CSV table of C-alpha atoms in Angstrom, one decimal:
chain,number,residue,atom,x,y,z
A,774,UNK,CA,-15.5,25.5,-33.5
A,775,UNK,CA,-14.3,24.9,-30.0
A,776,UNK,CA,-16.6,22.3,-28.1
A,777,UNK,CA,-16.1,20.9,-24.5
A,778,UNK,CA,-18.5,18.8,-22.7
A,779,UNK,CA,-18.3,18.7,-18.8
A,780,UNK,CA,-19.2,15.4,-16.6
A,781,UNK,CA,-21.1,14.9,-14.2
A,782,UNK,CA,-23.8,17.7,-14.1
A,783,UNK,CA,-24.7,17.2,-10.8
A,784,UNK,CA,-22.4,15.4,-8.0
A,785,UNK,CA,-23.1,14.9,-4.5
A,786,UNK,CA,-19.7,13.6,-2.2
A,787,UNK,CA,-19.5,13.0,1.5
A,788,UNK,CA,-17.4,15.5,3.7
A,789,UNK,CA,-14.2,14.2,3.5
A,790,UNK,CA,-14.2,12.0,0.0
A,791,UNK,CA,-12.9,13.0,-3.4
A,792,UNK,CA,-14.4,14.6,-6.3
A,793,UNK,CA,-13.4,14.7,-9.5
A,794,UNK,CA,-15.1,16.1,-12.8
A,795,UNK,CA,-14.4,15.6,-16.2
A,796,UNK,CA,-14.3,17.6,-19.2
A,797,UNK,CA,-13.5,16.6,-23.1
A,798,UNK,CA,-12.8,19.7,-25.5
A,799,UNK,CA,-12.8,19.2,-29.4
A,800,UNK,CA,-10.3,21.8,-30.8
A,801,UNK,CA,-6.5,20.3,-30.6
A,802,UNK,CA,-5.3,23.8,-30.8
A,803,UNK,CA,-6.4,24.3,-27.5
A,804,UNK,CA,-3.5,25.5,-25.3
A,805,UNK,CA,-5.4,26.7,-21.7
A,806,UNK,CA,-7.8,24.8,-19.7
A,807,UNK,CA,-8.6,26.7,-16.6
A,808,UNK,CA,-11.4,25.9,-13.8
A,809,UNK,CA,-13.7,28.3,-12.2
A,810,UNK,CA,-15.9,27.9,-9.6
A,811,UNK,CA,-18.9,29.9,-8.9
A,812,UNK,CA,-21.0,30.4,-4.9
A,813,UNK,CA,-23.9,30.7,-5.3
A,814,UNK,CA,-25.3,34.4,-6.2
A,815,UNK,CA,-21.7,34.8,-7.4
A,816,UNK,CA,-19.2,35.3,-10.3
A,817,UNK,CA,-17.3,32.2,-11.1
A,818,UNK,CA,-13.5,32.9,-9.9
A,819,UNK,CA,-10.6,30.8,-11.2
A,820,UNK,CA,-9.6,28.5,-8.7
A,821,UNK,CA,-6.2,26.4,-10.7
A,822,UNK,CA,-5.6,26.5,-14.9
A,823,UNK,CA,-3.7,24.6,-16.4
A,824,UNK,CA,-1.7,25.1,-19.9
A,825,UNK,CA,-1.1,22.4,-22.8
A,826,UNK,CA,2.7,21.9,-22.0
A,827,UNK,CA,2.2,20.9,-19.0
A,828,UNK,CA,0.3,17.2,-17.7
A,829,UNK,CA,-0.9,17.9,-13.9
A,830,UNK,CA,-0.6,20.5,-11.4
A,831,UNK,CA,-1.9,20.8,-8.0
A,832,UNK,CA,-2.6,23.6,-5.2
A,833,UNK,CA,-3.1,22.4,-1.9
A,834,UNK,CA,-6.3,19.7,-2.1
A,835,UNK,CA,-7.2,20.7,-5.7
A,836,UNK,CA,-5.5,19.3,-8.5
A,837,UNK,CA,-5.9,19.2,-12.4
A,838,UNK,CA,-5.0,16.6,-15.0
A,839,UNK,CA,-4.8,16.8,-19.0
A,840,UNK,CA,-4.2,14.5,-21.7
A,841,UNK,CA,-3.4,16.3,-24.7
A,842,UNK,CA,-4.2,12.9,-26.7
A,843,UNK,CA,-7.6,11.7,-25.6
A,844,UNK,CA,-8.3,15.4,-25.4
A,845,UNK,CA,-9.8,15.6,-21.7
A,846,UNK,CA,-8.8,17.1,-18.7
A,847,UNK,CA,-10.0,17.0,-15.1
A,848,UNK,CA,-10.4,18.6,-11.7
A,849,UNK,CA,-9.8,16.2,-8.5
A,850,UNK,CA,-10.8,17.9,-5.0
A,851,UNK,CA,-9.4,15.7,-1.5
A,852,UNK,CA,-10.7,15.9,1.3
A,853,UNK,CA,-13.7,18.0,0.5
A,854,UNK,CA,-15.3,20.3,3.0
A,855,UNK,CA,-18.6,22.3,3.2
A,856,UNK,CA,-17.3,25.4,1.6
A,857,UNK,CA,-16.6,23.1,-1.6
A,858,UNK,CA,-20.0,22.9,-2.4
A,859,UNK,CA,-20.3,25.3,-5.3
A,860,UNK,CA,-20.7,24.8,-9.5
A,861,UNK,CA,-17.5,24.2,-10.9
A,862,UNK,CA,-16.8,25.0,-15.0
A,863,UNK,CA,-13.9,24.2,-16.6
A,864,UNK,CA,-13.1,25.7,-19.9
A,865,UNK,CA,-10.7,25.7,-22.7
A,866,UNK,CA,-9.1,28.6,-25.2
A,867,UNK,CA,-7.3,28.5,-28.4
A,868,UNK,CA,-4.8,31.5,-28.8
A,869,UNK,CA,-4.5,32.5,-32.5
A,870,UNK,CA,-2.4,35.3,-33.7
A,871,UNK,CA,-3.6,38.2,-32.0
A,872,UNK,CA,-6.9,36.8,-30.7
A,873,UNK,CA,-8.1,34.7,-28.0
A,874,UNK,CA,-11.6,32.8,-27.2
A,875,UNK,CA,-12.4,30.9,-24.1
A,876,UNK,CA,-15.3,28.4,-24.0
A,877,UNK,CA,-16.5,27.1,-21.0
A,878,UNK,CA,-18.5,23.6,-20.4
A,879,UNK,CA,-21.9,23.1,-18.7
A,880,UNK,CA,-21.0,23.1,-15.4
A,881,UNK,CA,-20.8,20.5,-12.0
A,882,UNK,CA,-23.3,21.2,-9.1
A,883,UNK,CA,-21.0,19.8,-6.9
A,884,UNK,CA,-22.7,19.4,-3.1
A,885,UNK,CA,-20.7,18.0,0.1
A,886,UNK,CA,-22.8,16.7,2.5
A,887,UNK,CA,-21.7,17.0,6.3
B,1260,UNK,CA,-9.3,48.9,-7.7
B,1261,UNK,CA,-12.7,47.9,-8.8
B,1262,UNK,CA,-11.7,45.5,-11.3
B,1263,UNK,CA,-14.7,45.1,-13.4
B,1264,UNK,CA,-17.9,46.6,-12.7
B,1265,UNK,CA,-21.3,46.1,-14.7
B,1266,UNK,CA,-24.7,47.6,-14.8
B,1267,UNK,CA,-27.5,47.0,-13.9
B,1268,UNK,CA,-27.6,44.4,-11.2
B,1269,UNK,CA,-31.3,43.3,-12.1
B,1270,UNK,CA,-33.5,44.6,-15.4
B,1271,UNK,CA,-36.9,43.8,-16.4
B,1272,UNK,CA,-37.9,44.3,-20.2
B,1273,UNK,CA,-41.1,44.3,-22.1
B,1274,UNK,CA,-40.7,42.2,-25.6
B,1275,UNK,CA,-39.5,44.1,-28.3
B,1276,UNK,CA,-38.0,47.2,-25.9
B,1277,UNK,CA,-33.7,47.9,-26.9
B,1278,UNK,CA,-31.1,48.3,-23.9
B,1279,UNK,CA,-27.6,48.2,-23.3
B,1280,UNK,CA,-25.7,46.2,-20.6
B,1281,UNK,CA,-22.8,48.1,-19.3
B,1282,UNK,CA,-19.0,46.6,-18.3
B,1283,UNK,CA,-16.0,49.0,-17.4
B,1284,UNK,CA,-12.9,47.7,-16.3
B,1285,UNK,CA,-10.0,49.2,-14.5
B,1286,UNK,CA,-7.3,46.6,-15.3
B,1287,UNK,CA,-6.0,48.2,-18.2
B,1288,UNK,CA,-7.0,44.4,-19.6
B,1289,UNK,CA,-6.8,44.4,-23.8
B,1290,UNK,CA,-9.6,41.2,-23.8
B,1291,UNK,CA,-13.1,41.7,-22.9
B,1292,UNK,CA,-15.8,39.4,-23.2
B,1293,UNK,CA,-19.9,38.8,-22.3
B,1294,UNK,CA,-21.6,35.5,-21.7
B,1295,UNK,CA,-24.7,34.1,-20.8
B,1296,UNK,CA,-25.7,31.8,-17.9
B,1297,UNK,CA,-28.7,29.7,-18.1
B,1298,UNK,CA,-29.6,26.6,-16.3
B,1299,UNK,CA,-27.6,23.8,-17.5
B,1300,UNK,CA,-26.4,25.3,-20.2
B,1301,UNK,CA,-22.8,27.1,-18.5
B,1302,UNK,CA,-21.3,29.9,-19.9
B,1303,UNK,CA,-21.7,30.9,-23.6
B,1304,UNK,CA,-19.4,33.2,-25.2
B,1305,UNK,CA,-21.5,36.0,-27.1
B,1306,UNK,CA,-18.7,38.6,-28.2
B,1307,UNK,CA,-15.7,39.1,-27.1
B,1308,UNK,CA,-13.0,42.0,-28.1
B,1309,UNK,CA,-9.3,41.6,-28.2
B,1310,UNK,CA,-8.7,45.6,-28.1
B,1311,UNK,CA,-10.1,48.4,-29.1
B,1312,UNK,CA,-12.2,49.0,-32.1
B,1313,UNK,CA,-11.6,45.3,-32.5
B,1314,UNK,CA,-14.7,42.8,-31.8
B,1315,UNK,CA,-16.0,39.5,-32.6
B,1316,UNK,CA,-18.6,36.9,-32.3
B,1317,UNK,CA,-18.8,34.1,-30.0
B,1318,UNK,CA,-20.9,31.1,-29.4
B,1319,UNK,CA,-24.6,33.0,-29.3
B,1320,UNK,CA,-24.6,36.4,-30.8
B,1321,UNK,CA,-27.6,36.2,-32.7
B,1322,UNK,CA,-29.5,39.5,-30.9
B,1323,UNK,CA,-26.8,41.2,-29.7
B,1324,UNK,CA,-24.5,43.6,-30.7
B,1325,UNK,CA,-21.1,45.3,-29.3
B,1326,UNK,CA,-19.0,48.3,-29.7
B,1327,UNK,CA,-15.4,48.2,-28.6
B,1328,UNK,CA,-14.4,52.3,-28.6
B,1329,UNK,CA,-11.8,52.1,-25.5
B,1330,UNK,CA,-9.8,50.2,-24.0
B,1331,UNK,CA,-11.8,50.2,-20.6
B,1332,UNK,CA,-15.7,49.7,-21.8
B,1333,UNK,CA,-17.7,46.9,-23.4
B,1334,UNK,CA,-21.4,47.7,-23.8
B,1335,UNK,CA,-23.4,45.2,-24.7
B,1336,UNK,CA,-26.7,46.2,-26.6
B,1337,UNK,CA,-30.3,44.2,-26.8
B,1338,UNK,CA,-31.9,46.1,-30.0
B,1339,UNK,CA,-35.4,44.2,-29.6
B,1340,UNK,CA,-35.6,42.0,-26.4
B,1341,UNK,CA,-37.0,38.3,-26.8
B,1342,UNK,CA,-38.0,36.3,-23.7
B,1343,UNK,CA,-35.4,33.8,-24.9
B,1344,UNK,CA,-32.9,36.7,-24.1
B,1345,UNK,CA,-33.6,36.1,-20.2
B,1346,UNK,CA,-30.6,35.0,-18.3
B,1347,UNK,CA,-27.7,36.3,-16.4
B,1348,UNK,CA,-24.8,38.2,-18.6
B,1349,UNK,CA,-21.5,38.4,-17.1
B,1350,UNK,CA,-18.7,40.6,-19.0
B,1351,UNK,CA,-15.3,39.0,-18.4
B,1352,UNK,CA,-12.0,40.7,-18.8
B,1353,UNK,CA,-8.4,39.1,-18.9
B,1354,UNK,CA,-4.8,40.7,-19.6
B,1355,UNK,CA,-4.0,39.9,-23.6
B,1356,UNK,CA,-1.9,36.8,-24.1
B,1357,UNK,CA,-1.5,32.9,-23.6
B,1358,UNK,CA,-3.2,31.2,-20.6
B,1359,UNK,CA,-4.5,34.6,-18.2
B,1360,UNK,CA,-7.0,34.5,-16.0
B,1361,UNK,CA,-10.8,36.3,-16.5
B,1362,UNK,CA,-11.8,38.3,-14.0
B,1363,UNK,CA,-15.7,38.7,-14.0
B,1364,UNK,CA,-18.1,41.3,-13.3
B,1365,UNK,CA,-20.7,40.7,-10.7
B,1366,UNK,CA,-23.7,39.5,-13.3
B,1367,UNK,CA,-26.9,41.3,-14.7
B,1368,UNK,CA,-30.0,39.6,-14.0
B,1369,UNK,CA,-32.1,40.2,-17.3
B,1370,UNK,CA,-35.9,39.4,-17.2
B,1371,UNK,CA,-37.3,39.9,-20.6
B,1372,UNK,CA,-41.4,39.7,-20.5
């Protein structure tokens, strides 16, 4: 079955660096990788996806990567504020005939320190 | 437009006692899904329904059962409550098809003692 491992668990960044976080799925038939990231006390919201035809994409000072061949895929945040500070999941889904399953990874505690 | 609601917010259970876990959604959304949060561990699919009358299992779903009877509701049922059950459920919903985003519900927090 589908598998994806997220890196780091816990990452601390200055106000103002980069972060970036990793994740690694098993099933090539993956074809959706969407991040979510979740406030404290909250439900995770989608903040950019990304689909398998498709290398990078970026909104504003997020951004995504994925490389279909080693299989991993990754979320990069510039310039990071305050308000980053959240746990980020990405997740992947495989779409077959009429069904669909999405699997998520561990989780980054991601903290930006003022 | 509530999008998709669960309840309750907060339960405490003995061992051993059944309840269900209610999601509704208003998005007219074909996929449905509940996961559990625990520390370190992320989100794990337990079942997940691509319409009505049609369910299936996910990553965990020893313990748990679902029923799939509209389009808009998703209960998902605890028939004997084990304190390994204790975590936060979230029901997800997304529009059927490739690459759509889930929308969650707000999370139960489920105590089993």
């Amino acid at each position: 079955g589908e598998n994806v491992e997220q890196h780091p668990s816990t990452l601390s960044v200055q106000e103002g660096d980069s972060a970036v976080i990793k994740c690694t799925y098993s099933d090539s038939a993956s074809n959706y990788f969407p991040w979510y990231k979740q406030e404290l006390g909250k439900r995770p919201q989608l903040i950019i996806d990304i689909r398998s035809n498709v290398g990078e994409k970026k909104d504003q000072r997020i951004a995504v990567t994925l490389n279909k061949t080693a299989k991993h895929f990754s979320l990069h945040i510039t310039e990071t504020q305050p308000e980053d500070s959240a746990v980020y999941f990405c997740a992947a889904s495989i779409t077959m005939d009429s069904s669909y399953k999405l699997i998520f990874g561990s989780g980054t505690r991601l903290l930006v320190r003022p | 437009n509530a999008g998709v609601t669960q309840t309750p917010k907060f339960q405490v259970l003995k061992t051993g006692q059944s309840m269900t876990l209610q999601c509704a959604q208003d998005m007219n959304h074909e996929y449905m899904s509940w996961y559990r949060q625990d520390p370190g561990m992320g989100l794990r699919l337990i079942h997940y329904s691509v319409g009505a009358g049609i369910t299936d299992q996910g990553e965990v779903p020893n313990g748990y059962n679902v029923s799939r009877s509209t389009t808009e509701d998703f209960p998902l049922r605890l028939l004997s409550a084990a304190p390994s059950q204790t975590s936060v459920y979230f029901c997800a919903s997304s529009s059927q098809g490739f690459g759509t985003e889930a929308f969650f519900g707000q999370g139960t927090r489920l105590t089993v003692v």
